[in-house]
mmCIF file of C-alpha atoms in Angstrom:
data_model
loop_
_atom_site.group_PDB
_atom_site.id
_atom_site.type_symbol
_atom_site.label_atom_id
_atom_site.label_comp_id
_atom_site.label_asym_id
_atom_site.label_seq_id
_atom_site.Cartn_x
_atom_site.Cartn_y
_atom_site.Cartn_z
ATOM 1 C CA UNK A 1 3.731 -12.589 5.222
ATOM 2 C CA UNK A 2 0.860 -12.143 2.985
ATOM 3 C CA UNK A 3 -2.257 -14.309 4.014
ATOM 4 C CA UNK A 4 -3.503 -14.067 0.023
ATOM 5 C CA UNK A 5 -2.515 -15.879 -3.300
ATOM 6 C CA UNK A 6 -2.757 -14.119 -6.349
ATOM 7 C CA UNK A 7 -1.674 -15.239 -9.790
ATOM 8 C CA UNK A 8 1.304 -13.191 -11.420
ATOM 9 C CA UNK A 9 0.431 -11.468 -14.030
ATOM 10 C CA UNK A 10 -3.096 -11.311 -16.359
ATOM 11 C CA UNK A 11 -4.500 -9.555 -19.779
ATOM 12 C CA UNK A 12 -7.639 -8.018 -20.362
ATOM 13 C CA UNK A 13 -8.849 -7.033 -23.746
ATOM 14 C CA UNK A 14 -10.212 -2.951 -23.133
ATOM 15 C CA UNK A 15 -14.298 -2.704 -22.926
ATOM 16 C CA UNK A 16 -14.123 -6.813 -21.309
ATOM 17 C CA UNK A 17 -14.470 -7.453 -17.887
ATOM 18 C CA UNK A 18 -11.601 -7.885 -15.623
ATOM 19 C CA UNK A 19 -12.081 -10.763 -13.056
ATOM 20 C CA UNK A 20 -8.893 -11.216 -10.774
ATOM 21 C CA UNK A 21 -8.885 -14.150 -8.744
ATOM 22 C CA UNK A 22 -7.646 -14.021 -5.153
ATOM 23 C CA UNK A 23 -7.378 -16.877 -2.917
ATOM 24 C CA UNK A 24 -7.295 -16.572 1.429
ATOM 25 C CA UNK A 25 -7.933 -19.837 2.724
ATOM 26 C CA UNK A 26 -6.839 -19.056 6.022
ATOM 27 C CA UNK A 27 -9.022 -15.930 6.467
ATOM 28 C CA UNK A 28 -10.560 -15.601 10.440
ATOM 29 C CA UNK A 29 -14.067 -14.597 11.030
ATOM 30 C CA UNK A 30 -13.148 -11.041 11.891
ATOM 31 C CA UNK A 31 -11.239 -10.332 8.679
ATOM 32 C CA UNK A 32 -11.822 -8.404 6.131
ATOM 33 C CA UNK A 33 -10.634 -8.727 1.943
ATOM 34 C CA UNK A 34 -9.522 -5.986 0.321
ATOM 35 C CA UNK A 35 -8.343 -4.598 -2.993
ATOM 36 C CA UNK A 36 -6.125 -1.697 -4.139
ATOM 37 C CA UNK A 37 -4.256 -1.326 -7.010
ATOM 38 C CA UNK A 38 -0.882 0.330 -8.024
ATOM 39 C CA UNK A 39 -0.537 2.294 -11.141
ATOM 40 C CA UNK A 40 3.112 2.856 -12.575
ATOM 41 C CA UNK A 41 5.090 5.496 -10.140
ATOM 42 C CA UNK A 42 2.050 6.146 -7.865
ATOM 43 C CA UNK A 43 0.938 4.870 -4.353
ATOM 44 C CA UNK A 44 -1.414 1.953 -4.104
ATOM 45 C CA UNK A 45 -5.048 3.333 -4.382
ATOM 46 C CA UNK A 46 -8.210 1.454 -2.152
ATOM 47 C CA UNK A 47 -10.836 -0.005 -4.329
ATOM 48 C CA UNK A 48 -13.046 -1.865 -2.438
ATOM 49 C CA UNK A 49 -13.466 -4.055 0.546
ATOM 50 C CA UNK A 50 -15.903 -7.095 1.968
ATOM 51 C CA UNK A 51 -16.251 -9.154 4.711
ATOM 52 C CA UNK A 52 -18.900 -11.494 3.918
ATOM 53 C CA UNK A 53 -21.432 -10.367 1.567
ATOM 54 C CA UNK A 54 -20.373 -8.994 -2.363
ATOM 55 C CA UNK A 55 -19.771 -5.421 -2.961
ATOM 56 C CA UNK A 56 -20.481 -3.349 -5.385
ATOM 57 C CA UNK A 57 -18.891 0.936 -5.752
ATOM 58 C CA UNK A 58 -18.094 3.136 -8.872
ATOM 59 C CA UNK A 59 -14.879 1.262 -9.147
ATOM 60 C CA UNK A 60 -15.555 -2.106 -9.343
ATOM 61 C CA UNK A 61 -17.116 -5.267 -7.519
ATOM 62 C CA UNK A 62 -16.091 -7.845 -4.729
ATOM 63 C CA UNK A 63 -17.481 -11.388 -5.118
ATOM 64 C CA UNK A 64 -16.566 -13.717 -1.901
ATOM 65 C CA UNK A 65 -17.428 -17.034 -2.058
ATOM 66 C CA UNK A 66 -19.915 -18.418 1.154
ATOM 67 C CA UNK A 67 -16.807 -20.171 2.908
ATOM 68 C CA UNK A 68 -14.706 -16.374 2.183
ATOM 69 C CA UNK A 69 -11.706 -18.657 1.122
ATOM 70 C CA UNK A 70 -11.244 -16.901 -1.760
ATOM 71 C CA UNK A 71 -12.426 -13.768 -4.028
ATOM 72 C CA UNK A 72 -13.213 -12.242 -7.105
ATOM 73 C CA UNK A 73 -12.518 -8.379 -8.176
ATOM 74 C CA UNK A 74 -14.316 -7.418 -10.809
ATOM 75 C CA UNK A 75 -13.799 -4.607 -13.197
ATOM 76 C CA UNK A 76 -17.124 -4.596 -15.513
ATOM 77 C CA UNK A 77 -15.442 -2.574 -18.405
ATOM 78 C CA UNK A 78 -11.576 -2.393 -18.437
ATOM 79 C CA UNK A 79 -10.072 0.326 -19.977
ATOM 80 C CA UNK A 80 -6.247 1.199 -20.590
ATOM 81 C CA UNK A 81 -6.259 3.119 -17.253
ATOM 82 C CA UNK A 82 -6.862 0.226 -15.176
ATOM 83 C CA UNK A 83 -3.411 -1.545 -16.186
ATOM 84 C CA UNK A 84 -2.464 -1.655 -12.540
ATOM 85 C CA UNK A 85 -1.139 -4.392 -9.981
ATOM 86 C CA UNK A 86 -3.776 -5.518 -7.685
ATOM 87 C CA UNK A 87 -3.420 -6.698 -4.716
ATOM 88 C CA UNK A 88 -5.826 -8.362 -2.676
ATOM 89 C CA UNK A 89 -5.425 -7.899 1.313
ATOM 90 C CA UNK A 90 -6.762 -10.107 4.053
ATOM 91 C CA UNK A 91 -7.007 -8.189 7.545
ATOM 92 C CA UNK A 92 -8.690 -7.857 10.946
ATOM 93 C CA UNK A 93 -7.496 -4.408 12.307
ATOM 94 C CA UNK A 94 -3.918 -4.442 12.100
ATOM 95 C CA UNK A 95 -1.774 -2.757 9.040
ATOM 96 C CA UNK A 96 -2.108 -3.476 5.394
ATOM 97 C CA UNK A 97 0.204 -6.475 4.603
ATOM 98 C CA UNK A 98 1.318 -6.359 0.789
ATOM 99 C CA UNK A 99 2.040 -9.755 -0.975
ATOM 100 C CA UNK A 100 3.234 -9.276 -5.243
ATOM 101 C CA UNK A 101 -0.164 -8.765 -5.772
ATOM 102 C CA UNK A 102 -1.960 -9.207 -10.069
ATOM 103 C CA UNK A 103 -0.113 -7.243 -12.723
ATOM 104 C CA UNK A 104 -3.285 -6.242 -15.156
ATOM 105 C CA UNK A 105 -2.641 -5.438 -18.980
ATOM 106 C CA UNK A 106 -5.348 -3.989 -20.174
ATOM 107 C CA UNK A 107 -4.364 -4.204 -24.255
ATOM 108 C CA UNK A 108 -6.366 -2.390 -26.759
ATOM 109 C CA UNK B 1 -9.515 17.357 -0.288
ATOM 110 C CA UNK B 2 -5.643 17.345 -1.112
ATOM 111 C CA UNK B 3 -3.945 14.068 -1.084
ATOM 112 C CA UNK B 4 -1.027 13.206 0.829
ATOM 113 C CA UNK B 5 1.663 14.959 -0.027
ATOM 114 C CA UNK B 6 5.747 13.693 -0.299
ATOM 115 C CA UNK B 7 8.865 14.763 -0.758
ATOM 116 C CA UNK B 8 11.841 14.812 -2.522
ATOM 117 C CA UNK B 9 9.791 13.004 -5.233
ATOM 118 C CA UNK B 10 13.729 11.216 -6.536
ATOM 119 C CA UNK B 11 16.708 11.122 -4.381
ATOM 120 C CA UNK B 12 19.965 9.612 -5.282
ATOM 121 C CA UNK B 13 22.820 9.433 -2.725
ATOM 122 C CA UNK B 14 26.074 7.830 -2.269
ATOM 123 C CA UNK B 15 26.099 4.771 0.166
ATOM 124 C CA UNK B 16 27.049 5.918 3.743
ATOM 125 C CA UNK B 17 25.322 9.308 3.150
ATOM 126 C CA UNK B 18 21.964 10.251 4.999
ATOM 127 C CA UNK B 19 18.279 11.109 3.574
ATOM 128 C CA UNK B 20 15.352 12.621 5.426
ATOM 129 C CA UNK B 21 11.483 12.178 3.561
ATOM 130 C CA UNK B 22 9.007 14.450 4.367
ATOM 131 C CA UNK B 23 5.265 13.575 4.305
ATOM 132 C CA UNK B 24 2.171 15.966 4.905
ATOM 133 C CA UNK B 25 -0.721 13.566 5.729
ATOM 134 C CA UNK B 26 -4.229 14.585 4.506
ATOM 135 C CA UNK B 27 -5.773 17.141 7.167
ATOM 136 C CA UNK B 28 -6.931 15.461 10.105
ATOM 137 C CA UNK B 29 -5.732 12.163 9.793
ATOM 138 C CA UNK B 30 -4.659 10.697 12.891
ATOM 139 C CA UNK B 31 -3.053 7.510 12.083
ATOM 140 C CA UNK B 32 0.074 8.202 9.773
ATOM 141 C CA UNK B 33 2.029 5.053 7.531
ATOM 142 C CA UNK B 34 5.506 4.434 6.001
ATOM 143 C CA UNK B 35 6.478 2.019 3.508
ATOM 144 C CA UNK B 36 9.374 0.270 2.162
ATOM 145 C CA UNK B 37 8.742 -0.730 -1.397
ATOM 146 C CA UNK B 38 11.361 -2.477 -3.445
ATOM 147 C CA UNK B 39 11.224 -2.971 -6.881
ATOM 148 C CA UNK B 40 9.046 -5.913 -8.103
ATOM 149 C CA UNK B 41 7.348 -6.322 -4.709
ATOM 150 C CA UNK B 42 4.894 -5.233 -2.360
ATOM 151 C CA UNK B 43 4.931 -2.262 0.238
ATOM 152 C CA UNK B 44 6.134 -3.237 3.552
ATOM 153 C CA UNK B 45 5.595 -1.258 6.832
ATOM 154 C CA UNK B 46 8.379 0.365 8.274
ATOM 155 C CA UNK B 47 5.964 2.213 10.921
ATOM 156 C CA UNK B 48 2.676 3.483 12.340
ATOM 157 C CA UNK B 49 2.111 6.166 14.020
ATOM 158 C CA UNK B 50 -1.131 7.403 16.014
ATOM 159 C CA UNK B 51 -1.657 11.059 16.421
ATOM 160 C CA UNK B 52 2.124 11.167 17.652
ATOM 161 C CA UNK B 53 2.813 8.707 19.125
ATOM 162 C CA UNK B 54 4.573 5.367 17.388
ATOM 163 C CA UNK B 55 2.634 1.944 17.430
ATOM 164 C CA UNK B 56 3.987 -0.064 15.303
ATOM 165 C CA UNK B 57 8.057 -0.168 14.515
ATOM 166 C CA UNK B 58 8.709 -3.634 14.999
ATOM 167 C CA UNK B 59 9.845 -3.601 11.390
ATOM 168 C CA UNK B 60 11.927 -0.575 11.240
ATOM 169 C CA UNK B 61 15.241 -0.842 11.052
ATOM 170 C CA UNK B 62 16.509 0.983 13.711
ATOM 171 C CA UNK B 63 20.333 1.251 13.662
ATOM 172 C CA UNK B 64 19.776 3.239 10.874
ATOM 173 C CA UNK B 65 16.518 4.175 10.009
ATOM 174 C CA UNK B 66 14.564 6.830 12.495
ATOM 175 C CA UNK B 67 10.994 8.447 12.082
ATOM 176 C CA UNK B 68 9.444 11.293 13.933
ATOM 177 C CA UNK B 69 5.518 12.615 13.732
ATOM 178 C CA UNK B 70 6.032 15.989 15.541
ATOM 179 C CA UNK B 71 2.415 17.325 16.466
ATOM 180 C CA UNK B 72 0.952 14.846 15.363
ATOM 181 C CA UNK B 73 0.859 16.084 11.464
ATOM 182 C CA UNK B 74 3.859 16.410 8.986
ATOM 183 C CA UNK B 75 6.474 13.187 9.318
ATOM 184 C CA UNK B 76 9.991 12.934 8.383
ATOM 185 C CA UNK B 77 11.635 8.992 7.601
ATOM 186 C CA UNK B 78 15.715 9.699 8.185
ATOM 187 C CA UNK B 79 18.220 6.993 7.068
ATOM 188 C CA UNK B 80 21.831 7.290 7.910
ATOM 189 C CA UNK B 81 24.005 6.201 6.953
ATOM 190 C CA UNK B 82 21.935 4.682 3.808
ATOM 191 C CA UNK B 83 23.703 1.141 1.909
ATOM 192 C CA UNK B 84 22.946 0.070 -1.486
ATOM 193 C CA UNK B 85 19.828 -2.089 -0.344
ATOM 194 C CA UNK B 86 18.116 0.620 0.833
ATOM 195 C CA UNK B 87 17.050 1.777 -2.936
ATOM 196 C CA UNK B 88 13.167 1.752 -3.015
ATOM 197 C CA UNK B 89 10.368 3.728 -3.208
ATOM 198 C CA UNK B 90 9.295 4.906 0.384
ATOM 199 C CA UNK B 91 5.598 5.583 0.400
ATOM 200 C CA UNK B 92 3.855 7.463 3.178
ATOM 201 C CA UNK B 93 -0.023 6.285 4.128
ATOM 202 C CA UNK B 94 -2.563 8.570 6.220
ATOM 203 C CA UNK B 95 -6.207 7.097 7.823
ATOM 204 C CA UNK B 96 -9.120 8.949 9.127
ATOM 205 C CA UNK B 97 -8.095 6.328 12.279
ATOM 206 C CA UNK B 98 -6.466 2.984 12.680
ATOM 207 C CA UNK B 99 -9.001 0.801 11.539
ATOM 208 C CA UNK B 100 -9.126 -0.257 8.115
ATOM 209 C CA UNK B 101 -12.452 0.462 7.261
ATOM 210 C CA UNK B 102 -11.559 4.027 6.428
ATOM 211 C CA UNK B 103 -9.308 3.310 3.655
ATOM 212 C CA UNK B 104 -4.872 4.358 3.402
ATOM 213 C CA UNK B 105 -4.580 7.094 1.311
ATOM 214 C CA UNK B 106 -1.221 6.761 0.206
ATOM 215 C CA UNK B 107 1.140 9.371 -1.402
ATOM 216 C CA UNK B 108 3.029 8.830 -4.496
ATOM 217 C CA UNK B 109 6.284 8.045 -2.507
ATOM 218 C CA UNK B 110 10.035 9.235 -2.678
ATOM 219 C CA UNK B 111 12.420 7.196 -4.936
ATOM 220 C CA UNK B 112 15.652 6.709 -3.681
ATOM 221 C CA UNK B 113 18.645 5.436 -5.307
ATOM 222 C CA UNK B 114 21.989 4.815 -3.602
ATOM 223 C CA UNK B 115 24.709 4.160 -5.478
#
C-alpha cells in the first residue's frame, strides 16, 4: 500500500504556481520522497526527488518540511502541459509503490 | 537516448485467449519493470527483473501471467488465458540499476481490452 496521502484532484490557473501537497507521516530515516507525474495515455515521468533538504531542477521544486512528514511539489509557472496526475512516492530502495496520486487541471 | 520502447501499443482479445507484450528497455539498463495499471488507479508491480534474472514476482499472478528477460535486454509479459479483469494498461519500467536514485523510465504501455 501506498505510504503517501495526496488530495484527489486540484486546479491551477496557467502562468500560477502549482503547489501539490503530499503527506508521509510514516516516512523512515532512509527514505526518500518522490514525484512523477502521468500525462493522458503515457507512462509516469520522474520529476524530482529529496530526502531531507529541498530541491530544486528544470522541472520543478521539492519542499520537505524538517520532521519529512510531509511535502510540497512545486511547479513555479503552470502551463496547460503540466495537467498531469502526480504522485508523490515514499521509498528506501525497494520498487516504486503507486497510490491515486493529484489529478492537476491546469485551466487557461 | 531512445526511450523505452512497447508493444502492441492496443490489444483487444476475447476472454480465455492469450497476449504476449514486448518491451525494449533503454540500452544498458540492467534492472527491467512491469506494471499493472487499471483505470483510475495507480501502477502496480507485477515484476522486477535484474540483468536476467527475476527479483521481485511476489505480485505476479502466476497461474496465468508469465514474464521472461532473455539476455538480459528485450522482455515479453504473456497472459493466458486472459479474463475480463485483466483490462489495463501494462507499462514496462527500465533503471540504470535497482536503486531509485537513477530514476524509472517508463514506456508508454500496452492497452489491453478483453471483452
Amino acid at each position: 500500500d501506498a505510504k503517501t496521502t495526496q488530495p484527489p484532484s486540484m486546479d491551477c490557473a496557467e502562468g500560477r504556481a502549482a503547489n501539490l501537497p503530499c503527506n508521509h507521516s510514516t516516512i523512515s530515516g532512509n527514505e526518500y520522497v518522490y514525484w512523477y507525474r502521468q500525462i493522458h495515455s503515457q507512462g509516469p515521468q520522474y520529476i524530482i526527488h529529496g530526502l531531507k533538504n529541498n530541491e530544486t531542477n528544470e522541472m520543478a521544486s521539492l519542499i520537505i518540511t524538517e520532521d519529512r512528514k510531509s511535502s510540497t511539489l512545486i511547479l513555479p509557472h503552470a502551463t496547460l502541459r503540466d495537467t498531469a496526475v502526480y504522485y508523490c512516492i515514499v521509498s528506501g530502495n525497494t520498487p516504486l509503490v503507486f497510490g491515486k496520486g493529484t489529478r492537476l487541471s491546469v485551466i487557461a | 537516448e531512445a526511450g523505452v520502447a512497447q508493444s502492441p501499443r492496443y490489444k483487444i482479445i476475447e476472454k480465455r485467449q492469450s497476449v504476449a507484450f514486448w518491451c525494449n528497455p533503454i540500452s544498458g539498463h540492467a534492472t527491467l519493470y512491469w506494471y499493472q495499471q487499471i483505470l483510475g488507479q495507480g501502477p502496480k508491480l507485477l515484476i522486477q527483473f535484474q540483468n536476467n534474472g527475476v527479483v521481485d514476482d511476489s505480485q505476479l499472478p502466476k497461474d496465468r501471467f508469465s514474464a521472461e528477460r532473455l539476455k538480459g535486454v528485450d522482455s515479453t509479459l504473456k497472459i493466458q488465458p486472459a479474463k475480463l479483469e485483466d483490462s489495463a494498461v501494462y507499462l514496462c519500467a527500465s533503471s540504470a540499476h535497482s536503486g531509485l536514485l537513477y530514476g524509472y523510465t517508463f514506456g508508454s504501455g500496452t492497452r489491453l481490452t478483453v471483452v
